[in-house]
CSV table of N, CA and C in Angstrom, one decimal:
chain,number,residue,atom,x,y,z
A,86,MET,N,3.9,4.5,68.7
A,86,MET,CA,4.2,5.6,67.8
A,86,MET,C,5.7,5.6,67.4
A,87,ALA,N,5.9,5.7,66.2
A,87,ALA,CA,7.3,5.7,65.7
A,87,ALA,C,8.1,7.0,66.1
A,88,LEU,N,9.3,6.8,66.5
A,88,LEU,CA,10.1,7.9,66.8
A,88,LEU,C,10.6,8.6,65.6
A,89,ILE,N,10.8,7.9,64.5
A,89,ILE,CA,11.2,8.5,63.2
A,89,ILE,C,10.0,8.5,62.3
A,90,LYS,N,9.8,9.7,61.8
A,90,LYS,CA,8.7,10.0,60.9
A,90,LYS,C,9.1,9.6,59.5
A,91,PRO,N,8.1,9.1,58.7
A,91,PRO,CA,8.3,8.7,57.3
A,91,PRO,C,8.9,10.0,56.5
A,92,ARG,N,9.6,9.7,55.5
A,92,ARG,CA,10.3,10.7,54.7
A,92,ARG,C,9.3,11.7,54.1
A,93,THR,N,9.7,13.0,54.2
A,93,THR,CA,8.9,14.1,53.7
A,93,THR,C,9.5,14.8,52.5
A,94,ARG,N,10.8,14.7,52.4
A,94,ARG,CA,11.5,15.4,51.3
A,94,ARG,C,12.9,14.7,51.1
A,95,GLY,N,13.4,14.9,49.9
A,95,GLY,CA,14.6,14.2,49.5
A,95,GLY,C,15.8,14.9,50.0
A,96,LYS,N,16.9,14.2,50.2
A,96,LYS,CA,18.2,14.8,50.6
A,96,LYS,C,19.3,14.3,49.7
A,97,GLN,N,20.4,15.0,49.6
A,97,GLN,CA,21.5,14.5,48.8
A,97,GLN,C,22.2,13.4,49.6
A,98,LEU,N,22.3,12.2,49.1
A,98,LEU,CA,23.0,11.1,49.9
A,98,LEU,C,24.4,10.9,49.4
A,99,VAL,N,25.3,10.5,50.3
A,99,VAL,CA,26.6,10.1,49.9
A,99,VAL,C,26.8,8.7,50.4
A,100,ARG,N,27.8,8.0,49.8
A,100,ARG,CA,28.0,6.6,50.2
A,100,ARG,C,28.9,6.6,51.4
A,101,HIS,N,28.5,5.8,52.4
A,101,HIS,CA,29.4,5.5,53.6
A,101,HIS,C,29.2,4.0,54.0
A,102,ARG,N,30.4,3.4,54.0
A,102,ARG,CA,30.4,2.0,54.3
A,102,ARG,C,30.8,1.8,55.8
A,103,THR,N,30.0,0.9,56.5
A,103,THR,CA,30.3,0.6,57.8
A,103,THR,C,29.9,-0.8,58.2
A,104,ARG,N,30.3,-1.2,59.4
A,104,ARG,CA,29.9,-2.6,59.8
A,104,ARG,C,29.1,-2.4,61.0
A,105,LEU,N,28.1,-3.2,61.2
A,105,LEU,CA,27.2,-3.3,62.3
A,105,LEU,C,27.2,-4.6,63.0
A,106,ASP,N,27.0,-4.6,64.3
A,106,ASP,CA,26.9,-5.9,64.9
A,106,ASP,C,25.6,-6.6,64.5
A,107,HIS,N,25.5,-7.9,64.6
A,107,HIS,CA,24.4,-8.6,64.1
A,107,HIS,C,23.1,-8.2,64.6
A,108,GLU,N,22.9,-8.0,65.9
A,108,GLU,CA,21.7,-7.6,66.5
A,108,GLU,C,21.2,-6.2,66.0
A,109,THR,N,22.2,-5.3,65.9
A,109,THR,CA,21.9,-3.9,65.4
A,109,THR,C,21.4,-4.0,64.0
A,110,ASN,N,22.0,-4.8,63.2
A,110,ASN,CA,21.6,-4.9,61.8
A,110,ASN,C,20.2,-5.5,61.7
A,111,GLU,N,19.8,-6.5,62.5
A,111,GLU,CA,18.5,-7.0,62.6
A,111,GLU,C,17.5,-5.9,63.0
A,112,THR,N,17.8,-5.2,64.0
A,112,THR,CA,17.0,-4.1,64.4
A,112,THR,C,16.8,-3.1,63.4
A,113,LEU,N,17.9,-2.7,62.7
A,113,LEU,CA,17.7,-1.7,61.7
A,113,LEU,C,16.8,-2.1,60.6
A,114,TYR,N,16.9,-3.3,60.0
A,114,TYR,CA,16.1,-3.7,59.0
A,114,TYR,C,14.6,-3.9,59.5
A,115,ALA,N,14.4,-4.4,60.7
A,115,ALA,CA,13.1,-4.5,61.2
A,115,ALA,C,12.4,-3.1,61.3
A,116,TYR,N,13.2,-2.2,61.9
A,116,TYR,CA,12.6,-0.8,62.0
A,116,TYR,C,12.3,-0.2,60.7
A,117,ALA,N,13.2,-0.4,59.7
A,117,ALA,CA,12.9,0.1,58.3
A,117,ALA,C,11.6,-0.5,57.8
A,118,HIS,N,11.5,-1.8,58.0
A,118,HIS,CA,10.3,-2.4,57.5
A,118,HIS,C,9.1,-1.9,58.2
A,119,PHE,N,9.2,-1.7,59.5
A,119,PHE,CA,8.1,-1.1,60.3
A,119,PHE,C,7.6,0.2,59.8
A,120,LEU,N,8.6,1.1,59.4
A,120,LEU,CA,8.3,2.4,58.8
A,120,LEU,C,7.9,2.4,57.4
A,121,GLY,N,8.3,1.3,56.7
A,121,GLY,CA,8.1,1.3,55.2
A,121,GLY,C,9.1,2.2,54.5
A,122,GLU,N,10.4,2.3,55.1
A,122,GLU,CA,11.4,3.2,54.6
A,122,GLU,C,12.6,2.3,54.4
A,123,SER,N,13.6,2.9,53.8
A,123,SER,CA,14.9,2.2,53.6
A,123,SER,C,15.8,2.3,54.8
A,124,THR,N,16.7,1.4,54.9
A,124,THR,CA,17.7,1.4,56.0
A,124,THR,C,18.5,2.7,56.0
A,125,GLU,N,18.8,3.2,54.8
A,125,GLU,CA,19.6,4.4,54.7
A,125,GLU,C,18.8,5.5,55.3
A,126,TYR,N,17.5,5.7,55.1
A,126,TYR,CA,16.7,6.7,55.7
A,126,TYR,C,16.7,6.6,57.1
A,127,VAL,N,16.6,5.3,57.7
A,127,VAL,CA,16.5,5.1,59.2
A,127,VAL,C,17.8,5.5,59.8
A,128,LEU,N,18.9,5.1,59.2
A,128,LEU,CA,20.2,5.5,59.7
A,128,LEU,C,20.4,7.0,59.8
A,129,ASN,N,20.1,7.7,58.7
A,129,ASN,CA,20.2,9.1,58.7
A,129,ASN,C,19.3,9.8,59.7
A,130,GLN,N,18.1,9.3,59.9
A,130,GLN,CA,17.2,9.9,60.9
A,130,GLN,C,17.6,9.6,62.3
A,131,VAL,N,18.1,8.4,62.6
A,131,VAL,CA,18.7,8.1,63.9
A,131,VAL,C,19.8,9.0,64.3
A,132,ILE,N,20.7,9.2,63.4
A,132,ILE,CA,21.9,10.1,63.6
A,132,ILE,C,21.3,11.5,63.9
A,133,ASP,N,20.5,12.0,63.0
A,133,ASP,CA,19.9,13.4,63.1
A,133,ASP,C,19.2,13.5,64.5
A,134,THR,N,18.4,12.6,64.9
A,134,THR,CA,17.6,12.6,66.0
A,134,THR,C,18.5,12.6,67.3
A,135,VAL,N,19.4,11.6,67.4
A,135,VAL,CA,20.2,11.4,68.6
A,135,VAL,C,21.2,12.6,68.7
A,136,LEU,N,22.0,12.9,67.7
A,136,LEU,CA,23.0,13.9,67.8
A,136,LEU,C,22.3,15.3,67.9
A,137,GLY,N,21.1,15.5,67.4
A,137,GLY,CA,20.4,16.7,67.5
A,137,GLY,C,20.0,17.0,68.9
A,138,LYS,N,20.0,16.1,69.8
A,138,LYS,CA,19.7,16.2,71.2
A,138,LYS,C,20.9,16.5,72.1
A,139,ASP,N,22.1,16.3,71.5
A,139,ASP,CA,23.3,16.5,72.3
A,139,ASP,C,23.8,17.9,72.3
A,140,LYS,N,23.4,18.6,73.3
A,140,LYS,CA,23.7,20.1,73.4
A,140,LYS,C,25.1,20.4,73.4
A,141,ASP,N,26.0,19.6,74.0
A,141,ASP,CA,27.4,19.8,74.0
A,141,ASP,C,28.0,19.7,72.6
A,142,PHE,N,27.5,18.7,71.9
A,142,PHE,CA,28.0,18.5,70.5
A,142,PHE,C,27.5,19.6,69.6
A,143,LEU,N,26.2,20.0,69.8
A,143,LEU,CA,25.7,21.2,69.0
A,143,LEU,C,26.5,22.4,69.2
A,144,GLN,N,26.8,22.7,70.4
A,144,GLN,CA,27.7,23.9,70.7
A,144,GLN,C,29.1,23.7,70.0
A,145,TRP,N,29.6,22.5,70.2
A,145,TRP,CA,30.9,22.3,69.6
A,145,TRP,C,30.9,22.5,68.1
A,146,ARG,N,29.9,22.0,67.4
A,146,ARG,CA,29.8,22.2,66.0
A,146,ARG,C,29.6,23.6,65.6
A,147,LEU,N,29.0,24.4,66.4
A,147,LEU,CA,29.0,25.9,66.1
A,147,LEU,C,30.4,26.5,66.2
A,148,GLU,N,31.1,26.0,67.1
A,148,GLU,CA,32.5,26.5,67.2
A,148,GLU,C,33.5,25.8,66.2
A,149,HIS,N,33.1,24.7,65.6
A,149,HIS,CA,34.0,24.0,64.7
A,149,HIS,C,33.1,23.7,63.4
A,150,PRO,N,32.8,24.6,62.6
A,150,PRO,CA,31.9,24.4,61.5
A,150,PRO,C,32.5,23.7,60.3
A,151,ALA,N,33.8,23.5,60.3
A,151,ALA,CA,34.5,22.9,59.1
A,151,ALA,C,34.1,21.5,59.0
A,152,SER,N,34.3,21.0,57.8
A,152,SER,CA,34.0,19.5,57.5
A,152,SER,C,35.1,18.7,58.1
A,153,PHE,N,34.6,17.6,58.7
A,153,PHE,CA,35.5,16.6,59.3
A,153,PHE,C,35.5,15.3,58.5
A,154,VAL,N,35.0,15.3,57.3
A,154,VAL,CA,34.9,14.2,56.4
A,154,VAL,C,36.3,14.0,55.9
A,155,PRO,N,37.0,12.9,56.0
A,155,PRO,CA,38.3,12.7,55.4
A,155,PRO,C,38.3,12.9,53.9
A,156,HIS,N,39.4,13.5,53.4
A,156,HIS,CA,39.5,13.6,51.9
A,156,HIS,C,39.7,12.3,51.3
A,157,ARG,N,39.1,12.1,50.2
A,157,ARG,CA,39.2,10.7,49.6
A,157,ARG,C,40.6,10.7,48.8
A,158,GLN,N,41.3,9.7,49.1
A,158,GLN,CA,42.5,9.4,48.4
A,158,GLN,C,42.2,8.7,47.0
A,159,SER,N,43.1,8.8,46.1
A,159,SER,CA,42.8,8.2,44.8
A,159,SER,C,42.6,6.7,45.1
A,160,HIS,N,41.6,6.2,44.4
A,160,HIS,CA,41.2,4.8,44.7
A,160,HIS,C,42.3,3.9,44.0
A,161,VAL,N,42.9,3.1,44.8
A,161,VAL,CA,43.9,2.1,44.3
A,161,VAL,C,43.4,0.7,44.5
A,162,ARG,N,43.4,0.0,43.5
A,162,ARG,CA,42.9,-1.4,43.5
A,162,ARG,C,43.9,-2.2,44.4
A,163,ARG,N,43.3,-3.0,45.3
A,163,ARG,CA,44.2,-3.8,46.2
A,163,ARG,C,45.2,-4.7,45.5
A,164,HIS,N,44.8,-5.3,44.5
A,164,HIS,CA,45.7,-6.3,43.8
A,164,HIS,C,46.7,-5.6,42.9
A,165,ALA,N,46.6,-4.3,42.7
A,165,ALA,CA,47.6,-3.6,41.9
A,165,ALA,C,49.0,-3.6,42.5
A,166,THR,N,49.1,-3.7,43.8
A,166,THR,CA,50.4,-3.7,44.4
A,166,THR,C,51.0,-5.1,44.5
A,167,ARG,N,50.3,-6.1,44.2
A,167,ARG,CA,50.8,-7.5,44.3
A,167,ARG,C,51.8,-7.7,43.1
A,168,PRO,N,52.8,-8.5,43.3
A,168,PRO,CA,53.8,-8.8,42.2
A,168,PRO,C,53.0,-9.6,41.2
A,169,PRO,N,53.4,-9.5,40.0
A,169,PRO,CA,52.8,-10.3,38.9
A,169,PRO,C,52.9,-11.8,39.2
A,170,ARG,N,51.9,-12.5,38.8
A,170,ARG,CA,52.0,-13.9,39.0
A,170,ARG,C,53.0,-14.6,38.0
A,171,ALA,N,53.6,-15.6,38.5
A,171,ALA,CA,54.5,-16.3,37.5
A,171,ALA,C,53.7,-17.1,36.6
A,172,THR,N,54.0,-17.0,35.3
A,172,THR,CA,53.3,-17.7,34.3
A,172,THR,C,54.1,-18.9,33.9
A,173,SER,N,53.5,-19.9,33.7
A,173,SER,CA,54.2,-21.2,33.3
A,173,SER,C,54.4,-21.1,31.8
A,174,VAL,N,55.7,-21.3,31.4
A,174,VAL,CA,56.0,-21.4,30.0
A,174,VAL,C,56.3,-22.8,29.7
A,175,PRO,N,55.7,-23.3,28.6
A,175,PRO,CA,55.9,-24.6,28.2
A,175,PRO,C,57.4,-24.9,27.9
A,176,ALA,N,57.9,-26.0,28.4
A,176,ALA,CA,59.3,-26.4,28.1
A,176,ALA,C,59.4,-26.6,26.6
A,177,PRO,N,60.6,-26.2,26.1
A,177,PRO,CA,60.8,-26.5,24.6
A,177,PRO,C,60.8,-28.0,24.4
A,178,VAL,N,60.3,-28.4,23.2
A,178,VAL,CA,60.2,-29.7,22.8
A,178,VAL,C,61.4,-30.0,22.0
A,179,SER,N,62.2,-31.0,22.4
A,179,SER,CA,63.4,-31.3,21.7
A,179,SER,C,63.1,-32.3,20.6
A,180,SER,N,63.6,-32.2,19.5
A,180,SER,CA,63.4,-33.2,18.4
A,180,SER,C,64.6,-33.9,18.0
A,181,HIS,N,65.0,-35.0,18.8
A,181,HIS,CA,66.2,-35.8,18.6
A,181,HIS,C,65.8,-37.0,17.9
């Protein structure tokens, strides 16, 4: 029997990028396939299920209800800080 139940209602999703070790990534995709759900759904449910059982964390969150999501800084393109590339200028042709 699956620990995570198939989706019953929609939620607002936000983008979060992370890295997983190879074995965890394989397990994530296998479990998502097993459920017939997306990996995003599985990750959300795993977090809700595991952290929902942590009584110390739940008490702490009651005492600290503020958001801990870092504020997004303005998106700066990585290559914008690089110095401009030197462009080759053709040498003048002398007509002697």
